[in-house]
CSV table of C-alpha atoms in Angstrom, one decimal:
chain,number,residue,atom,x,y,z
V,1,MET,CA,213.1,63.5,172.2
V,2,HIS,CA,209.4,64.4,171.9
V,3,TYR,CA,207.1,61.6,170.3
V,4,THR,CA,203.1,60.8,171.0
V,5,GLY,CA,202.0,57.7,170.1
V,6,THR,CA,203.4,55.1,168.0
V,7,ILE,CA,205.5,56.9,165.3
V,8,TRP,CA,204.8,56.1,161.4
V,9,ARG,CA,206.6,55.9,158.6
V,10,PRO,CA,207.2,54.5,155.2
V,11,PRO,CA,209.8,51.8,155.0
V,12,TYR,CA,212.3,53.6,152.2
V,13,GLU,CA,212.8,56.1,155.2
V,14,ALA,CA,214.0,54.0,157.5
V,15,ALA,CA,218.1,56.4,157.7
V,16,SER,CA,215.6,59.2,157.7
V,17,LEU,CA,215.8,61.3,161.3
V,18,LEU,CA,212.4,61.0,162.1
V,19,ILE,CA,211.9,64.3,163.8
V,20,GLU,CA,207.6,64.7,165.1
V,21,VAL,CA,206.0,67.7,163.9
V,22,THR,CA,202.5,66.9,164.5
V,23,ALA,CA,200.4,64.2,166.2
V,24,GLY,CA,197.6,62.5,164.6
V,25,CYS,CA,195.5,63.5,161.8
V,26,THR,CA,193.7,66.4,160.8
V,27,HIS,CA,191.4,63.7,158.8
V,28,HIS,CA,190.5,60.5,161.0
V,29,LYS,CA,187.5,60.0,159.6
V,30,CYS,CA,188.6,57.0,156.8
V,31,LYS,CA,187.1,54.0,157.5
V,32,PHE,CA,189.2,51.4,158.0
V,33,CYS,CA,192.2,53.5,159.5
V,34,THR,CA,192.7,52.7,163.7
V,35,LEU,CA,196.5,53.9,163.2
V,36,TYR,CA,196.0,57.1,165.2
V,37,ASN,CA,193.3,55.4,167.7
V,38,ASP,CA,195.7,55.6,170.6
V,39,LEU,CA,196.0,59.0,170.6
V,40,PRO,CA,193.5,61.2,172.8
V,41,PHE,CA,192.6,63.8,170.3
V,42,ALA,CA,192.4,64.2,166.3
V,43,PHE,CA,195.0,66.4,165.7
V,44,ARG,CA,198.0,68.1,167.6
V,45,MET,CA,200.8,70.2,166.1
V,46,SER,CA,204.1,69.6,167.9
V,47,PRO,CA,205.4,73.6,169.8
V,48,MET,CA,207.6,75.5,168.3
V,49,GLU,CA,209.7,75.3,171.2
V,50,ASP,CA,209.6,70.7,171.1
V,51,ILE,CA,211.0,71.3,167.3
V,52,GLU,CA,213.1,72.7,168.6
V,53,SER,CA,214.4,71.2,171.6
V,54,ASP,CA,214.7,67.8,170.0
V,55,LEU,CA,216.6,69.0,166.9
V,56,GLN,CA,219.2,70.8,169.7
V,57,GLN,CA,219.6,66.9,170.5
V,58,VAL,CA,220.0,65.1,168.3
V,59,LYS,CA,222.4,68.1,167.6
V,60,ARG,CA,224.6,68.0,170.8
V,61,THR,CA,224.3,63.8,169.7
V,62,VAL,CA,225.7,63.9,166.5
V,63,LYS,CA,228.5,66.5,168.0
V,64,GLY,CA,232.2,65.6,167.4
V,65,LEU,CA,230.7,62.6,165.3
V,66,ASN,CA,230.8,62.5,161.2
V,67,SER,CA,227.0,64.0,161.0
V,68,GLU,CA,227.4,64.2,157.3
V,69,HIS,CA,225.2,61.0,156.5
V,70,ILE,CA,222.1,63.2,158.5
V,71,ASP,CA,221.1,64.3,155.0
V,72,ARG,CA,217.0,63.7,155.2
V,73,VAL,CA,214.4,64.5,157.8
V,74,PHE,CA,211.0,62.6,157.8
V,75,LEU,CA,208.5,64.6,159.6
V,76,THR,CA,206.2,62.5,161.4
V,77,GLY,CA,202.6,62.6,161.5
V,78,ALA,CA,199.6,61.5,159.8
V,79,ASN,CA,199.6,64.5,157.2
V,80,PRO,CA,202.9,67.8,158.6
V,81,PHE,CA,202.4,69.4,154.7
V,82,VAL,CA,198.6,70.4,156.4
V,83,LEU,CA,200.2,73.0,158.1
V,84,SER,CA,200.8,76.6,156.5
V,85,TYR,CA,203.7,77.7,154.8
V,86,ASP,CA,205.0,79.8,157.7
V,87,LYS,CA,205.1,76.7,159.6
V,88,LEU,CA,206.7,74.5,157.1
V,89,ALA,CA,209.1,77.2,156.3
V,90,ALA,CA,209.9,77.9,160.4
V,91,ILE,CA,210.1,74.3,160.9
V,92,ALA,CA,212.5,74.0,157.7
V,93,GLN,CA,214.8,77.0,159.1
V,94,LEU,CA,214.8,75.4,162.2
V,95,ILE,CA,215.8,71.9,160.3
V,96,HIS,CA,218.6,74.2,158.5
V,97,ASN,CA,220.2,76.2,161.3
V,98,TYR,CA,220.6,72.8,163.5
V,99,LEU,CA,221.6,70.1,160.9
V,100,PRO,CA,222.6,71.8,157.5
V,101,SER,CA,223.9,68.1,156.5
V,102,ILE,CA,220.4,68.5,155.6
V,103,LYS,CA,219.0,68.3,152.0
V,104,SER,CA,215.8,67.3,152.3
V,105,ILE,CA,212.7,66.7,154.3
V,106,GLY,CA,209.5,64.7,153.8
V,107,SER,CA,206.7,63.6,155.3
V,108,PHE,CA,203.3,61.9,154.9
V,109,ALA,CA,200.4,64.2,153.1
V,110,ARG,CA,197.0,63.9,152.1
V,111,ILE,CA,195.4,65.3,148.7
V,112,THR,CA,193.8,67.9,150.2
V,113,ASP,CA,197.8,69.8,152.2
V,114,ILE,CA,198.6,70.2,148.7
V,115,THR,CA,194.6,72.0,147.8
V,116,CYS,CA,195.9,74.3,150.5
V,117,LYS,CA,198.8,75.9,149.2
V,118,THR,CA,199.2,78.4,146.5
V,119,HIS,CA,201.6,77.3,143.0
V,120,GLU,CA,203.7,80.2,145.0
V,121,GLU,CA,204.0,78.3,148.5
V,122,LEU,CA,204.8,75.4,146.9
V,123,ILE,CA,207.7,76.3,145.1
V,124,LYS,CA,209.6,78.0,147.7
V,125,LEU,CA,208.5,74.7,150.6
V,126,ARG,CA,210.2,73.0,146.9
V,127,THR,CA,213.4,75.8,147.8
V,128,LEU,CA,213.4,74.8,151.3
V,129,GLY,CA,213.9,71.3,151.0
V,130,TYR,CA,210.8,70.0,150.8
V,131,ASP,CA,210.6,66.4,148.7
V,132,GLY,CA,210.0,63.7,148.7
V,133,LEU,CA,206.2,63.1,150.1
V,134,THR,CA,204.6,60.3,150.8
V,135,ILE,CA,201.1,60.2,149.7
V,136,GLY,CA,197.8,57.3,150.6
V,137,ILE,CA,196.0,58.0,147.7
V,138,GLU,CA,194.5,53.7,148.2
V,139,THR,CA,192.9,54.1,145.2
V,140,GLY,CA,192.0,55.0,142.2
V,141,ASP,CA,188.4,54.2,142.3
V,142,ASP,CA,185.9,56.8,143.3
V,143,GLU,CA,183.2,54.5,144.0
V,144,ALA,CA,185.8,53.2,147.0
V,145,LEU,CA,187.3,57.0,148.2
V,146,ARG,CA,183.3,57.8,148.7
V,147,PHE,CA,182.6,55.1,150.5
V,148,MET,CA,185.9,55.5,152.7
V,149,ASN,CA,185.5,58.3,153.3
V,150,LYS,CA,188.8,60.2,152.0
V,151,GLY,CA,187.1,63.6,150.8
V,152,TYR,CA,188.4,63.8,147.8
V,153,THR,CA,188.4,62.3,144.4
V,154,SER,CA,190.6,61.0,141.8
V,155,THR,CA,190.2,64.3,139.5
V,156,ASP,CA,191.9,65.9,142.9
V,157,ILE,CA,194.4,63.4,142.9
V,158,ILE,CA,195.5,64.4,138.8
V,159,ALA,CA,195.3,67.8,139.2
V,160,GLN,CA,197.2,68.0,142.5
V,161,CYS,CA,200.1,65.3,141.7
V,162,ARG,CA,201.2,68.4,139.0
V,163,ARG,CA,200.7,71.6,141.2
V,164,LEU,CA,204.0,69.1,142.9
V,165,ASP,CA,205.2,68.2,139.7
V,166,THR,CA,205.3,71.5,138.5
V,167,ALA,CA,206.4,72.9,141.3
V,168,GLY,CA,209.2,70.3,141.0
V,169,ILE,CA,208.3,68.5,144.4
V,170,HIS,CA,208.5,64.3,143.8
V,171,TYR,CA,205.7,61.8,145.5
V,172,SER,CA,205.0,58.9,146.3
V,173,PHE,CA,202.1,56.7,146.6
V,174,PHE,CA,200.6,54.0,148.8
V,175,TYR,CA,198.0,52.1,147.3
V,176,LEU,CA,195.1,50.8,148.9
V,177,VAL,CA,194.8,47.0,148.1
V,178,SER,CA,191.1,45.2,148.4
V,179,ILE,CA,189.6,48.6,149.2
V,180,SER,CA,187.2,48.4,146.7
V,181,GLY,CA,185.4,45.2,148.0
V,182,ALA,CA,185.2,41.3,147.1
V,183,GLY,CA,184.7,40.9,143.1
V,184,ARG,CA,185.8,45.0,142.8
V,185,GLY,CA,189.4,44.7,143.0
V,186,GLU,CA,191.1,44.1,139.6
V,187,ILE,CA,188.3,47.7,138.0
V,188,GLY,CA,189.6,49.6,141.6
V,189,ALA,CA,193.3,48.2,140.0
V,190,LYS,CA,192.9,49.3,136.4
V,191,LEU,CA,190.9,53.0,138.1
V,192,THR,CA,194.4,53.5,140.0
V,193,ALA,CA,196.5,52.7,137.2
V,194,ASP,CA,194.8,55.2,135.3
V,195,ILE,CA,195.4,57.9,137.4
V,196,CYS,CA,198.8,57.0,138.3
V,197,ASN,CA,199.9,57.4,134.1
V,198,GLN,CA,198.4,60.6,134.6
V,199,THR,CA,201.1,61.8,137.5
V,200,GLN,CA,205.1,61.4,138.6
V,201,PRO,CA,204.8,59.3,141.2
V,202,SER,CA,208.6,57.8,142.0
V,203,LEU,CA,207.0,55.2,143.5
V,204,ILE,CA,204.3,52.9,144.5
V,205,GLY,CA,203.9,51.3,147.1
V,206,ALA,CA,201.1,48.7,148.1
V,207,ASN,CA,200.0,47.5,151.4
V,208,MET,CA,197.6,45.0,152.2
V,209,LEU,CA,194.5,46.2,154.0
V,210,THR,CA,193.9,44.5,157.5
V,211,ILE,CA,191.0,45.4,158.8
V,212,TYR,CA,190.7,45.1,162.7
V,213,PRO,CA,187.7,45.6,164.8
V,214,ASP,CA,188.5,49.1,166.4
V,215,SER,CA,188.0,50.5,162.6
V,216,GLU,CA,184.2,51.5,161.4
V,217,LEU,CA,185.2,49.5,158.3
V,218,TYR,CA,184.9,46.1,161.0
V,219,THR,CA,181.4,47.9,161.5
V,220,GLU,CA,180.2,48.5,158.2
V,221,ILE,CA,181.2,44.9,157.5
V,222,GLN,CA,178.8,43.4,160.5
V,223,ARG,CA,176.2,45.4,159.0
V,224,GLY,CA,176.5,43.4,155.7
V,225,ASN,CA,177.3,46.7,153.9
V,226,TRP,CA,180.8,45.8,152.8
V,227,ARG,CA,182.7,42.9,152.2
V,228,GLU,CA,186.3,42.1,151.5
V,229,GLU,CA,188.5,40.6,148.7
V,230,SER,CA,189.9,36.6,149.5
V,231,GLU,CA,193.5,37.1,150.1
V,232,LEU,CA,194.3,36.0,146.5
V,233,GLU,CA,191.8,38.8,145.2
V,234,LYS,CA,193.8,40.3,146.4
V,235,TYR,CA,197.5,39.1,144.9
V,236,LYS,CA,195.2,39.1,141.6
V,237,GLU,CA,194.4,42.6,142.3
V,238,VAL,CA,198.0,43.7,142.8
V,239,ARG,CA,199.2,42.0,139.6
V,240,THR,CA,196.3,44.0,137.6
V,241,LEU,CA,197.6,47.1,139.0
V,242,ILE,CA,201.4,46.9,138.1
V,243,GLU,CA,199.8,45.4,134.4
V,244,ASN,CA,198.1,48.2,133.5
V,245,LEU,CA,201.1,50.6,135.2
V,246,GLN,CA,202.9,52.7,132.3
V,247,ILE,CA,204.6,55.0,133.8
V,248,PRO,CA,208.6,54.7,135.0
V,249,THR,CA,208.2,54.2,138.5
V,250,ILE,CA,209.6,52.0,141.6
V,251,PHE,CA,206.6,49.6,142.4
V,252,ALA,CA,206.8,47.9,146.1
V,253,ALA,CA,205.0,46.1,148.7
V,254,MET,CA,207.2,46.6,151.9
V,255,GLY,CA,204.9,46.7,155.2
V,256,ALA,CA,203.9,44.2,157.2
V,257,SER,CA,200.6,44.2,155.6
V,258,ASN,CA,202.1,42.1,153.0
V,259,ALA,CA,202.6,38.4,153.1
V,260,TYR,CA,205.0,38.7,150.7
V,261,GLN,CA,207.4,41.2,150.1
V,262,PHE,CA,208.9,42.4,146.4
V,263,TYR,CA,210.3,45.4,144.4
V,264,GLY,CA,211.4,45.6,141.4
V,265,GLN,CA,211.2,48.8,138.1
V,266,LEU,CA,209.1,49.7,135.8
V,267,PRO,CA,208.9,49.1,133.1
V,268,LYS,CA,212.3,47.3,133.7
V,269,ASN,CA,211.1,44.7,136.1
V,270,LYS,CA,207.9,44.3,135.4
V,271,LYS,CA,207.9,40.7,133.9
V,272,LYS,CA,209.9,39.5,136.7
V,273,LEU,CA,206.7,41.2,138.8
V,274,LEU,CA,204.5,39.7,137.1
V,275,ALA,CA,205.8,36.4,137.1
V,276,PHE,CA,206.4,36.4,140.7
V,277,LEU,CA,202.7,37.4,141.7
V,278,ASP,CA,201.4,34.3,139.6
V,279,GLU,CA,204.2,32.5,141.6
V,280,ILE,CA,201.6,33.4,144.5
V,281,ILE,CA,198.7,32.9,143.3
V,282,GLU,CA,198.6,29.5,141.2
V,283,ASN,CA,200.8,27.9,144.2
V,284,VAL,CA,199.8,29.6,147.4
V,285,SER,CA,197.0,28.4,149.4
V,286,GLU,CA,194.4,30.9,150.9
V,287,GLU,CA,194.3,29.1,153.9
V,288,GLU,CA,198.3,30.7,153.8
V,289,LEU,CA,197.6,33.5,153.1
V,290,GLN,CA,194.6,33.9,155.9
V,291,ARG,CA,196.9,33.0,158.6
V,292,TYR,CA,199.5,35.3,157.7
V,293,ARG,CA,197.2,38.1,157.6
V,294,LYS,CA,195.1,37.1,161.1
V,295,SER,CA,199.3,37.0,162.4
V,296,VAL,CA,199.0,41.0,161.8
V,297,HIS,CA,197.6,42.1,165.5
V,298,HIS,CA,198.6,45.4,164.2
V,299,LEU,CA,200.2,47.4,161.4
């Protein structure tokens, strides 16, 4: 199989078949991100012959076995959905040719990846099986989006996700806790809840910001241009976000960045989730949470 560098996937894609179609990120400018620093290039699409070779290998591997359980593919790379409609359609066709049991194809996506697709192309991609995208919106706080150099605004998030809704493409959000900085966490949470309440994410996944020395954000901190929230502030921020969400969705904190992992349906489990967070805020010390943060050597 052709895999380049560290392969990242959402926790809920653990059962999906991982096929590399891109490596790296087309944006590669977010100040906090170090996920693709191990690559010698910013972004690259895999040759179609490599993608086909990997699919052939999967087909050979499952031959003679019950392959019906392989029903989802997750395309790896920071934002494979940036590829043109023609390239995504060709990849889908290869997947269905070699693995007819596949029912859906997911990937990471940036908000700007949706912008470059027409409405007709989005509908066709849904027909080809593209569904369940994971979008790292990070926050609905425009001040934080600008400072972190995300390359889009909260208005863009609403507009492009509504286009996905219209096309029938489901999606999940990644929310980056503490991205608004010390003293602004609960403000950012409320702004994010407002954005989410105007869209239809199937899941909102919370990830705790963990800052590494090779990030641009670390340099900004050293220069005195930004301050990180305390660990307890981060949990208060998550609590504020959940409290202000008014849409039916799943809220989860499942990645390694979270010292305490949890999962629940909203609004059904809202009180239970808030009580769980209150327990952490009231009974877990900042020192204990800091020890965990320092132990996360790499996400």
